[in-house]
XYZ file of C-alpha atoms in Angstrom:
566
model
C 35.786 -21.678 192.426
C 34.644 -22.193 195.669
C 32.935 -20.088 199.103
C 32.433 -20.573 202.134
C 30.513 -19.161 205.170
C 32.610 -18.582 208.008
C 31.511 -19.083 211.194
C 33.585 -17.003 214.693
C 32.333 -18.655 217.920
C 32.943 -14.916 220.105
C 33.360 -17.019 223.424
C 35.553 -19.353 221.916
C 33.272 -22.111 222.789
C 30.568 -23.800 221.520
C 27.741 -25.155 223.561
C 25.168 -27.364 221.704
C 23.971 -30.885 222.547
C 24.718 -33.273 220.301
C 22.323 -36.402 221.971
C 19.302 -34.296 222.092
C 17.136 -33.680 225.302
C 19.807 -35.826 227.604
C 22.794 -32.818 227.211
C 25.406 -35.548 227.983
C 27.660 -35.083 224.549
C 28.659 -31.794 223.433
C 28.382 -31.367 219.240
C 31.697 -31.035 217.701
C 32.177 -29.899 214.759
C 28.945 -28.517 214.113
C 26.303 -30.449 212.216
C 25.686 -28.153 208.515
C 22.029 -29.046 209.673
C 22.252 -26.805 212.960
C 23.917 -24.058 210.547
C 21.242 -23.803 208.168
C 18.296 -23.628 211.072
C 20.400 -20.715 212.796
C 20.421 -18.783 208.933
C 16.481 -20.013 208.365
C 15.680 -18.424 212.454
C 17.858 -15.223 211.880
C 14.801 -15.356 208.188
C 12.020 -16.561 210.292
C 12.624 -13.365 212.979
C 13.753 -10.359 210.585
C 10.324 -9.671 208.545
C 11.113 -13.081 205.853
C 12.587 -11.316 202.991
C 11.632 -12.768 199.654
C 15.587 -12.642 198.159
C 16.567 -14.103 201.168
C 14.613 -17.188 201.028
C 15.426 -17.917 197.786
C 18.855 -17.843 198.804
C 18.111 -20.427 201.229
C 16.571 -22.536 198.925
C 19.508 -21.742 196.382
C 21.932 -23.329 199.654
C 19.785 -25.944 200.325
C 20.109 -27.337 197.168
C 23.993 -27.460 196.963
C 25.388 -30.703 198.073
C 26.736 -31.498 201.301
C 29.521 -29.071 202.230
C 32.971 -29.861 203.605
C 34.300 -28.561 206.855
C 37.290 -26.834 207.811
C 37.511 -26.927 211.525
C 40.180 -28.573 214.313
C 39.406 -30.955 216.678
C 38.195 -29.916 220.412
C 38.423 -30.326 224.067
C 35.192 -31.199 225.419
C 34.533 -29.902 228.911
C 33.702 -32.436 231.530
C 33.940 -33.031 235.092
C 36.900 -34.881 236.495
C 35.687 -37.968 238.388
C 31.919 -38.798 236.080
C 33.615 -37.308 232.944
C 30.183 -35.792 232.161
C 29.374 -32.161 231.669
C 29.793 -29.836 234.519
C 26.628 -29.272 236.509
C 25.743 -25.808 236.759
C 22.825 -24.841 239.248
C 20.619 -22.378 237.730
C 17.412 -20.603 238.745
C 13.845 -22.157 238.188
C 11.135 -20.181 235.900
C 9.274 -17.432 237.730
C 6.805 -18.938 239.823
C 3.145 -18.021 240.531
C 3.027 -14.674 242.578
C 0.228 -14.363 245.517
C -2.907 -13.197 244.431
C -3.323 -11.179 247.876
C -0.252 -9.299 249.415
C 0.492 -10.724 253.325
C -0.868 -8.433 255.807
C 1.733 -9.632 258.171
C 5.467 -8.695 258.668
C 6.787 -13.081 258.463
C 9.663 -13.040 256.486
C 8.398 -16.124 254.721
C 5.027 -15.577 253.931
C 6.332 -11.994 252.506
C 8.722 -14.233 250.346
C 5.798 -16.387 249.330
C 3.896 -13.475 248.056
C 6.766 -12.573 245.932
C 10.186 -11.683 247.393
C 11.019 -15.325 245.952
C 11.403 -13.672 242.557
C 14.048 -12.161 243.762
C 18.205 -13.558 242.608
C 18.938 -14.423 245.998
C 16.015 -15.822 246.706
C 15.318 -17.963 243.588
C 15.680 -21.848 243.838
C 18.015 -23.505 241.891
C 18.423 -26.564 239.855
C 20.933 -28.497 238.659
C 21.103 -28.636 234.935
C 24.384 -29.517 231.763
C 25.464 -27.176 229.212
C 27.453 -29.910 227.040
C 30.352 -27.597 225.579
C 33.506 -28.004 223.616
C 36.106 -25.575 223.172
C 37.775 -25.847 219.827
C 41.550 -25.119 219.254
C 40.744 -22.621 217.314
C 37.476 -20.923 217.180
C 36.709 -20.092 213.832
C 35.356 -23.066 211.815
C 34.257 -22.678 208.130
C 31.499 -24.765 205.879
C 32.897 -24.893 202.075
C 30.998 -25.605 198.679
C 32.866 -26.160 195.477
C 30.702 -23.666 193.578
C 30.618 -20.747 192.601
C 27.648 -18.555 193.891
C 25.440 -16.681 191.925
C 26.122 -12.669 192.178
C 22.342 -12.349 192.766
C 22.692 -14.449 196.201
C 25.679 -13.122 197.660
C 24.000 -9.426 199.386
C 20.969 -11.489 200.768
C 23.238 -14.174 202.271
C 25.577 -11.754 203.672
C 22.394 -10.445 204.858
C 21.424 -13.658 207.021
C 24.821 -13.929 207.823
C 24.878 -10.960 209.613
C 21.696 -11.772 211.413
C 22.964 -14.690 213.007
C 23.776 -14.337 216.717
C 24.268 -17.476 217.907
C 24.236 -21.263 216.552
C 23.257 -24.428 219.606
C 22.800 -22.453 222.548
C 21.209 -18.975 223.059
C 24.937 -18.431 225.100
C 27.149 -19.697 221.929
C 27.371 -16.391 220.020
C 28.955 -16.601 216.810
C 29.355 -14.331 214.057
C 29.101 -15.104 210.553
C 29.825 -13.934 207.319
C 30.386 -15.243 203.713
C 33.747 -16.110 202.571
C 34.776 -16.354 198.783
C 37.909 -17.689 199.275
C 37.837 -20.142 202.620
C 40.380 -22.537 203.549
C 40.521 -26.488 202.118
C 38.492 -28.294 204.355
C 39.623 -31.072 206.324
C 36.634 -33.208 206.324
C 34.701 -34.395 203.255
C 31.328 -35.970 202.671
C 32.022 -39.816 201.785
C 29.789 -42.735 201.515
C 30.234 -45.736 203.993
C 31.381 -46.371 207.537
C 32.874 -42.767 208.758
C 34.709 -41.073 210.978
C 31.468 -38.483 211.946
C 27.837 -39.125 211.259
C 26.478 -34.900 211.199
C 23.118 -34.082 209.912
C 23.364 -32.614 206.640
C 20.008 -30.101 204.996
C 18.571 -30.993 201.366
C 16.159 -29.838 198.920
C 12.522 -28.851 200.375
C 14.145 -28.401 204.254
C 13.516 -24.619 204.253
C 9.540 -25.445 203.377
C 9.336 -28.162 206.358
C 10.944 -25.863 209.068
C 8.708 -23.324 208.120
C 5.797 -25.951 208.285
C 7.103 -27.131 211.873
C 7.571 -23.478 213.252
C 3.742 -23.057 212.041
C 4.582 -19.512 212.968
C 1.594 -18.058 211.164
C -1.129 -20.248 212.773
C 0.385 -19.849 215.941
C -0.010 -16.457 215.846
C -3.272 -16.147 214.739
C -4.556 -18.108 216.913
C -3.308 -16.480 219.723
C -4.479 -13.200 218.725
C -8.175 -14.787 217.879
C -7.929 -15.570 221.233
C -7.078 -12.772 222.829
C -9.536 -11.165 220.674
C -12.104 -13.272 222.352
C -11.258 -12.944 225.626
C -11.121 -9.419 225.443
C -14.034 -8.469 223.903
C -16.139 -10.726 226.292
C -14.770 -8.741 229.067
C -15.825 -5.762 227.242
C -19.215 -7.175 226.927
C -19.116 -7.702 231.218
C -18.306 -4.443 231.330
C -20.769 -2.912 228.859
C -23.561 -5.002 230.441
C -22.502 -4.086 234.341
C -22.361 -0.055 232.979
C -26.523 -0.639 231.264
C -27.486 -2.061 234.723
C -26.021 1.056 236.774
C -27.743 3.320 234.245
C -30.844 1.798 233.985
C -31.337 1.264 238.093
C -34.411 3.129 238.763
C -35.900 4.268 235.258
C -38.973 3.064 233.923
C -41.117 3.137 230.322
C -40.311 5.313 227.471
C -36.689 6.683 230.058
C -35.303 3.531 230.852
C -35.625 2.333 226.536
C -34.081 5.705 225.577
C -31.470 5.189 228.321
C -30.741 1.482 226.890
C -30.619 2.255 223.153
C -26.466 3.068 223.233
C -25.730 0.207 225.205
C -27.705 -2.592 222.723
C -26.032 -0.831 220.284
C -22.301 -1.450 221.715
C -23.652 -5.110 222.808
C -24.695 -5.729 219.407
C -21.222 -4.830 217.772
C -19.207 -6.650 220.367
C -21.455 -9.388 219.615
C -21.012 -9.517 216.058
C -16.758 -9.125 216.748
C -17.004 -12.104 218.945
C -19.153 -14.471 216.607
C -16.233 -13.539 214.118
C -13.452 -14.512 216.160
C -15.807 -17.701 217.310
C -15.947 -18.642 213.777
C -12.512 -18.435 213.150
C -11.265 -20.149 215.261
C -13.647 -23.378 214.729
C -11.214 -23.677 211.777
C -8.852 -25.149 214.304
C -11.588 -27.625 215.417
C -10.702 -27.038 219.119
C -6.947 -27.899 219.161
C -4.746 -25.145 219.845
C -1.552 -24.626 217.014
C 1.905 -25.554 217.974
C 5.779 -24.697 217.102
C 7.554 -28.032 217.113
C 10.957 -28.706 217.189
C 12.564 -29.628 213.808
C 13.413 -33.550 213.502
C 16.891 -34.237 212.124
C 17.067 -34.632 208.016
C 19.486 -36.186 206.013
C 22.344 -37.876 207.631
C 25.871 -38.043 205.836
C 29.096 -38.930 206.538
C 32.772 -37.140 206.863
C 36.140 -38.240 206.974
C 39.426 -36.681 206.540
C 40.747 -36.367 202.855
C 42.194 -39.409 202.053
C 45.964 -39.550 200.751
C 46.953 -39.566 196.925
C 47.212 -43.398 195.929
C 49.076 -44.469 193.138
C 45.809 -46.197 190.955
C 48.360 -48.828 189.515
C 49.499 -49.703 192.447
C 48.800 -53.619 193.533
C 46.075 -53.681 196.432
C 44.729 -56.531 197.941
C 40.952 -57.761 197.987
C 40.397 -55.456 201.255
C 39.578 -51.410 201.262
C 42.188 -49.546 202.789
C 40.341 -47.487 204.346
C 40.110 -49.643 208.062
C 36.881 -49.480 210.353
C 38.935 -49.030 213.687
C 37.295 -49.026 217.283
C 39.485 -48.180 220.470
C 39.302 -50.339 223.124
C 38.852 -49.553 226.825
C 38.346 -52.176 229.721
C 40.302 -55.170 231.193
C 43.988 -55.571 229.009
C 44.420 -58.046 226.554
C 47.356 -59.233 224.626
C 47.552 -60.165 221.143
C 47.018 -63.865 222.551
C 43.623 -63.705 222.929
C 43.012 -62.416 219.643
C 40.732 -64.945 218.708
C 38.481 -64.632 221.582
C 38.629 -61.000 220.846
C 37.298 -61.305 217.242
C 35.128 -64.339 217.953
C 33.133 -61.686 220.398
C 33.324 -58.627 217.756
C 32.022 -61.168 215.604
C 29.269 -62.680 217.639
C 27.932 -58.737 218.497
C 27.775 -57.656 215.466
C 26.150 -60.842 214.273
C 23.261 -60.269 217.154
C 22.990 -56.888 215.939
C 22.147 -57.676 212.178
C 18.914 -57.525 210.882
C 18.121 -60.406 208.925
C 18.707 -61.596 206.481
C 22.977 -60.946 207.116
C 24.146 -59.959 203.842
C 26.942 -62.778 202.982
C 29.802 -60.287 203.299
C 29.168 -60.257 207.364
C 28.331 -63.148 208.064
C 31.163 -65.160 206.056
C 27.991 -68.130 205.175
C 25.290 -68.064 202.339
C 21.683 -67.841 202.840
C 21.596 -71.874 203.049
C 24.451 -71.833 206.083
C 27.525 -73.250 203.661
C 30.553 -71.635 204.133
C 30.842 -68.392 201.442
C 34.122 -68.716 199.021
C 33.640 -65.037 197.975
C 35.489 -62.225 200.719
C 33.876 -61.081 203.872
C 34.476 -59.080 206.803
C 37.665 -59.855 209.026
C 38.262 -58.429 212.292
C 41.632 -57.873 212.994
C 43.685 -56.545 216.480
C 44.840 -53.495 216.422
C 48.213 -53.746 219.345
C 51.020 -51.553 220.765
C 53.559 -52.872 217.931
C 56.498 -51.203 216.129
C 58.624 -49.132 218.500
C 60.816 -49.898 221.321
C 58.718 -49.923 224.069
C 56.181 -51.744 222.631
C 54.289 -54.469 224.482
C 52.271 -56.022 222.594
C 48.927 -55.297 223.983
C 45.891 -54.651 221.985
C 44.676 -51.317 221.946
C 41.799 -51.260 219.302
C 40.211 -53.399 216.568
C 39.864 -52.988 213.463
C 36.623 -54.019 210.422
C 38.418 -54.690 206.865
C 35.966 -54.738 204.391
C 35.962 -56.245 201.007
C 36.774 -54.245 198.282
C 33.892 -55.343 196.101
C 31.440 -54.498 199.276
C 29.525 -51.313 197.537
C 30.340 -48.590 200.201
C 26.606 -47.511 200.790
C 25.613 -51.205 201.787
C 28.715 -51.147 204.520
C 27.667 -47.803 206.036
C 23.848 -49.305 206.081
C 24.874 -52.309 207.910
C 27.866 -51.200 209.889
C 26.741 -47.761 211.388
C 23.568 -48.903 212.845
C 25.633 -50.946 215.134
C 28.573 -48.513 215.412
C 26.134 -45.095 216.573
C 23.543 -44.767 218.151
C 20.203 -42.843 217.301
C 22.043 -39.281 217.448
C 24.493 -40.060 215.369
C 27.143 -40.872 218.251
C 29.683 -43.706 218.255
C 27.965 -46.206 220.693
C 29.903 -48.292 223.405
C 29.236 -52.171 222.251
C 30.228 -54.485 225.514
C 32.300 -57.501 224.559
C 32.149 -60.256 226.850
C 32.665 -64.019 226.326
C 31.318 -65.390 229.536
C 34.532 -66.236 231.080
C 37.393 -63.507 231.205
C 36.828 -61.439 228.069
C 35.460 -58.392 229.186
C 35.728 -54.767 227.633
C 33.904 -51.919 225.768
C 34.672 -50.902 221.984
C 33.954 -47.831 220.161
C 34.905 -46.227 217.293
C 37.456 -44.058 217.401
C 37.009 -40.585 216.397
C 39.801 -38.754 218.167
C 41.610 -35.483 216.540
C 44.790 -37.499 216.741
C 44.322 -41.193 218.321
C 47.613 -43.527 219.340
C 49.799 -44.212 216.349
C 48.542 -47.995 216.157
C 44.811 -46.719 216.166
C 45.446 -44.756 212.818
C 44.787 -46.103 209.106
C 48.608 -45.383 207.935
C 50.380 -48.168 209.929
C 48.873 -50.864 208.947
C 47.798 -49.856 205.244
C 51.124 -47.678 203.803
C 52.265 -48.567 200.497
C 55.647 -51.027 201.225
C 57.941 -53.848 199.530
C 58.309 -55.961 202.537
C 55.458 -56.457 205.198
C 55.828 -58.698 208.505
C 53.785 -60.386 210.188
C 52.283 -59.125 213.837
C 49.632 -62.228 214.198
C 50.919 -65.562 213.119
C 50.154 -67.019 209.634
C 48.015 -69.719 209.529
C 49.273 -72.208 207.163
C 46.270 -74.511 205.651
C 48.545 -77.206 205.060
C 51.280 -79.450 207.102
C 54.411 -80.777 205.466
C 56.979 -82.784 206.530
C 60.291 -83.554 205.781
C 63.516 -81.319 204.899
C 62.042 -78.940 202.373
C 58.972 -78.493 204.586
C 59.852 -74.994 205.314
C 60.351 -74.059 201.461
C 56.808 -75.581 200.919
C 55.353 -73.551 203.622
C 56.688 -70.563 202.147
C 55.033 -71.373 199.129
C 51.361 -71.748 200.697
C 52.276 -68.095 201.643
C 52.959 -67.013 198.471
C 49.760 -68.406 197.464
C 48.357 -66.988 200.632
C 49.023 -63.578 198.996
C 48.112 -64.210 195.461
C 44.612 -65.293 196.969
C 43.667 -62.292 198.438
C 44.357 -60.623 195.255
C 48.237 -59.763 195.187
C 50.788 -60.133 193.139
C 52.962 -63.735 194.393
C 55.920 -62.326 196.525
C 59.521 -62.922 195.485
C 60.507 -63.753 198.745
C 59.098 -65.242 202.292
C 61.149 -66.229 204.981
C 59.088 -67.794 208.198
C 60.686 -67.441 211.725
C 58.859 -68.503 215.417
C 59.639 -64.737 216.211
C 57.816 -61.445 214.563
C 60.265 -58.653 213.196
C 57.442 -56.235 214.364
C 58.766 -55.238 217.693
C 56.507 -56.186 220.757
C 54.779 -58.558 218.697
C 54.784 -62.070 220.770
C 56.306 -65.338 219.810
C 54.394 -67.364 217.642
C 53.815 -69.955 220.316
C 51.943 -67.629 222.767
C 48.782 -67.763 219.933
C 46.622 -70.950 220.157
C 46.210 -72.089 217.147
C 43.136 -72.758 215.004
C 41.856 -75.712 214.698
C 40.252 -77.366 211.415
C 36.766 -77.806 211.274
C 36.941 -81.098 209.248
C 39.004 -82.741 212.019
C 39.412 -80.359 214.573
C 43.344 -81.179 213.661
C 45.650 -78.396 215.012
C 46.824 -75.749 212.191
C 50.135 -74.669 212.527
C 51.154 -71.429 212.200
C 54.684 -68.965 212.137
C 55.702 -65.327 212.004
C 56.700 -64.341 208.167
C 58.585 -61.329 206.553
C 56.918 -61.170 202.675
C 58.808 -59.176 200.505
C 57.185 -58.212 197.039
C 59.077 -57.063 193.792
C 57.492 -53.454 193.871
C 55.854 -51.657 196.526
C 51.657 -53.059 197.533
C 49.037 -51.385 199.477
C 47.440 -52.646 202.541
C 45.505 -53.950 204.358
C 47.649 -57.145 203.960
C 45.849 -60.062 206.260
C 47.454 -63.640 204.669
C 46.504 -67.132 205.775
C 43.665 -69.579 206.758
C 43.303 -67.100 209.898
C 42.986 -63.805 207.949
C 38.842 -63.393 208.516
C 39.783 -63.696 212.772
C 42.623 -61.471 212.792
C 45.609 -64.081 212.085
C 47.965 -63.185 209.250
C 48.201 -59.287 210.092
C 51.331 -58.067 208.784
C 52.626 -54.538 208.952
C 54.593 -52.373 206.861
C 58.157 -51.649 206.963
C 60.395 -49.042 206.067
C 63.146 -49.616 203.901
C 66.951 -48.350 205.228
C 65.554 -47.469 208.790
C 65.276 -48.317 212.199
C 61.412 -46.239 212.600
C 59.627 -49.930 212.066
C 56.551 -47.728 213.074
């Protein structure tokens, strides 16, 4: 059993920021966070019905929803590919205490005419929005709700007018049999970061609104200030009363008037006294500050559980790349720089599975972290150049820990994939960031390079960590390979054959990589192109070799009786 609460943006748009006060990003899909403030508003501003809070604090409780929504075009300008600057009018200004007594057009605007539409100023100001392909979105719970919840949630629901912007109407409504979602909660790096509620969120809005004290206080002080008027008054009306009387007339005359002074009196030492509670600061409503981050991916594909797998997850960190072109030939500089950023960007101490070296600077034996290229391979009009890059992380890695490290340097504080600058100091220079597109270049996806296959070939060379010589050198290299693959946990191949040239297509010879060099002698490694072929079918990542950890080794998956090598 599951439900769902549907959610029909009218306008078939959705304007909300999702970088806070700088309205540069536009929020899509829309955070569960933002969805549970719109419900707890449409409570806070319809008389705070007891069933209905408890409802909310029935939802809060539930874990973190999935979402069934598409992707979206975000709406930017052409040439600064920011949002579109709309000029809109200022707040009312100040109106002339004394009307003109002159017929100047613009001292009679000045007094008030500039009030007026067409003569308000305007400013320029962004209204991030995205436009979804389709405009109804839903947020799904794999529970059953309780009978005694669903009239008071359809209640909210119905209350709801719009969620972001005062302009993004939606209407909602509860939905007991929604559609699968398409992106799930997981643990880890992700492929969205959106605020999530929890437990106790419903108290702390209420808290931050401080609705109550905000109105009391107000009204105390209105309460004040009107009743000391009313005193003004009161006194100005015993002076023109009493002008001219003396003795026993003018105390008979006075009597009514002490006694109205004394009971406005009393009123305004009450409302004095009250409000001393607030020991002279005045109460606020302050904007909530995000909860519980969490993160979402799409639903990952059925694996086989017996299937062999090698020590890294499949499920790739990639990053698209944007900035000057590079082939796979400078792959090394490429990683060394992914490498040295994300190095700078750890906190220490770098847990061992980053940095590749144990606390005392030896070299680790256990697996870390290798960056790998992520090029324009596999199809006929490939070209070898690199479009992305790509974090493989160790299997044993505990998914929590990666997330912790990983998405601190791969978002920012909202949540948003941040642009990290690569640049060597010579003639490496361009910008990564994850990639979170609806449906990214081919290459840039997890399937390629992780697929479940008998025979994978190499698109980076493989570094061999040995040189032989003689004329069974190239049988013995084959057999470092096998090891090669029985090292990072799979099973030894029946079969390697090594060739200068990839059968990836657009993959370069293996002379236009510089090789790696030892660190013992700073010897030259060698290194050549390999198809492995495996008696039953393994899942990727598979990164082989003495180069694996800076993106030598990569090999890709290939499809058996086909010419699709993609």
């Amino acid at each position: 059993m599951m439900f769902g609460l549907c959610i029909h943006y009218l306008n078939g748009w959705a304007m909300a920021a999702a970088d806070g006060a700088r309205k540069e990003r536009a929020e899509w899909p829309p955070h569960p966070d933002r969805v549970f403030m719109a419900l707890s508003a449409a409570w806070f501003e319809t008389g705070q019905d007891e069933q209905e809070e408890e409802s909310l604090k029935w939802l809060e409780r539930l874990p973190s929803p999935g979402i069934a929504a598409t992707g979206a075009e975000i709406r930017r300008e052409m040439k600064s590919d920011s949002p579109v600057i709309s000029y809109v009018p200022v707040n009312d200004t100040a109106l002339a205490k004394k009307a003109p007594d002159t017929h100047d057009f613009i001292k009679i605007k000045e007094a008030g005419l500039n009030l007026l539409p067409e003569h308000r100023l305007r400013q320029p100001r962004k209204f991030p929005v995205a436009i979804p392909h389709a405009p109804i979105i839903h947020l799904v719970w794999q529970e059953k709700i309780p009978e005694k919840y669903q009239k008071p949630l359809n209640s909210l629901c119905r209350k709801v007018v719009s969620i972001g912007h005062s302009a993004s109407l939606v209407q909602m409504w509860l939905n007991d049999n929604p559609p699968s979602p398409n992106l799930l909660p997981v643990d880890g790096v992700a492929l969205h970061r959106l605020r999530v509620f929890g437990p106790g969120r419903l108290d702390y809005l209420i808290n931050r609104c401080n609705k109550d004290e905000v109105i009391r206080h107000r009204d105390l002080s209105a309460a004040l200030l009107q009743f000391q008027e009313q005193k003004k008054e009161i006194a100005m009306k015993k002076k023109a009363v009493l002008k001219g009387l003396t003795g026993g007339d003018k105390k008979q005359a006075g009597e009514p008037f002490q006694l109205e002074l004394k009971a406005v009196d009393s009123v305004i030492d009450a409302c004095q006294s009250e409000l001393k509670e607030f020991a002279g600061r005045t109460p606020n409503s302050l904007r909530p500050e995000p909860g519980l981050w969490q993160g979402y991916a799409r639903p990952p594909e059925p694996a086989r559980p017996d299937q062999p797998k090698s020590l890294f997850d499949e499920h790739l960190v990639i990053m698209g790349m944007s900035g000057k072109r590079l082939n796979l030939g400078s792959t090394l500089k490429l990683t060394g720089a992914i490498r040295g950023a994300l190095l700078s960007a750890c906190r220490e101490p770098i847990p061992e599975w980053v940095s590749g070296h144990r606390p005392d600077g030896t070299r680790s034996f256990d697996p870390h972290l290798a960056f790998i290229p992520l090029p324009f391979v596999g199809s006929c009009h490939a070209d070898g150049r690199i479009l992305g890059v790509a974090l493989a992380v160790p299997r044993i890695v505990d998914k929590k820990d990666a997330g912790r490290i990983l998405e601190s340097w791969l978002r920012d504080e909202n949540g948003l994939p941040r642009s990290i600058k690569l640049f060597d100091g010579q003639w490496l220079e361009c910008m990564i960031e994850l990639e979170t597109r609806e449906t990214p270049p081919w290459n840039l996806r997890n399937g390629p390079w992780v697929k479940s296959s008998r025979t994978w070939a190499s698109v980076t060379p493989v570094v061999l960590d040995r040189h032989f010589d003689g004329k069974d050198k190239w049988d013995l290299a084959a057999d470092v390979v096998q090891d090669a693959c029985e090292r990072i946990g799979l099973p030894r191949p029946e079969r390697v054959l090594l060739h200068p040239v990839s059968l990836v297509e657009g993959a370069p010879h293996s002379r236009d990589f510089p090789p790696i060099k030892r660190k013992s002698d700073n010897g030259r490694m060698h290194h050549c192109h390999a198809v492995i072929s495996f008696q039953e079918p393994v899942t990727g990542p598979v990164i082989v070799g003495a180069g694996r950890f800076r993106g030598y080794g990569l090999c890709r998956p290939m499809e058996q009786g086909g010419g699709n090598y993609a």
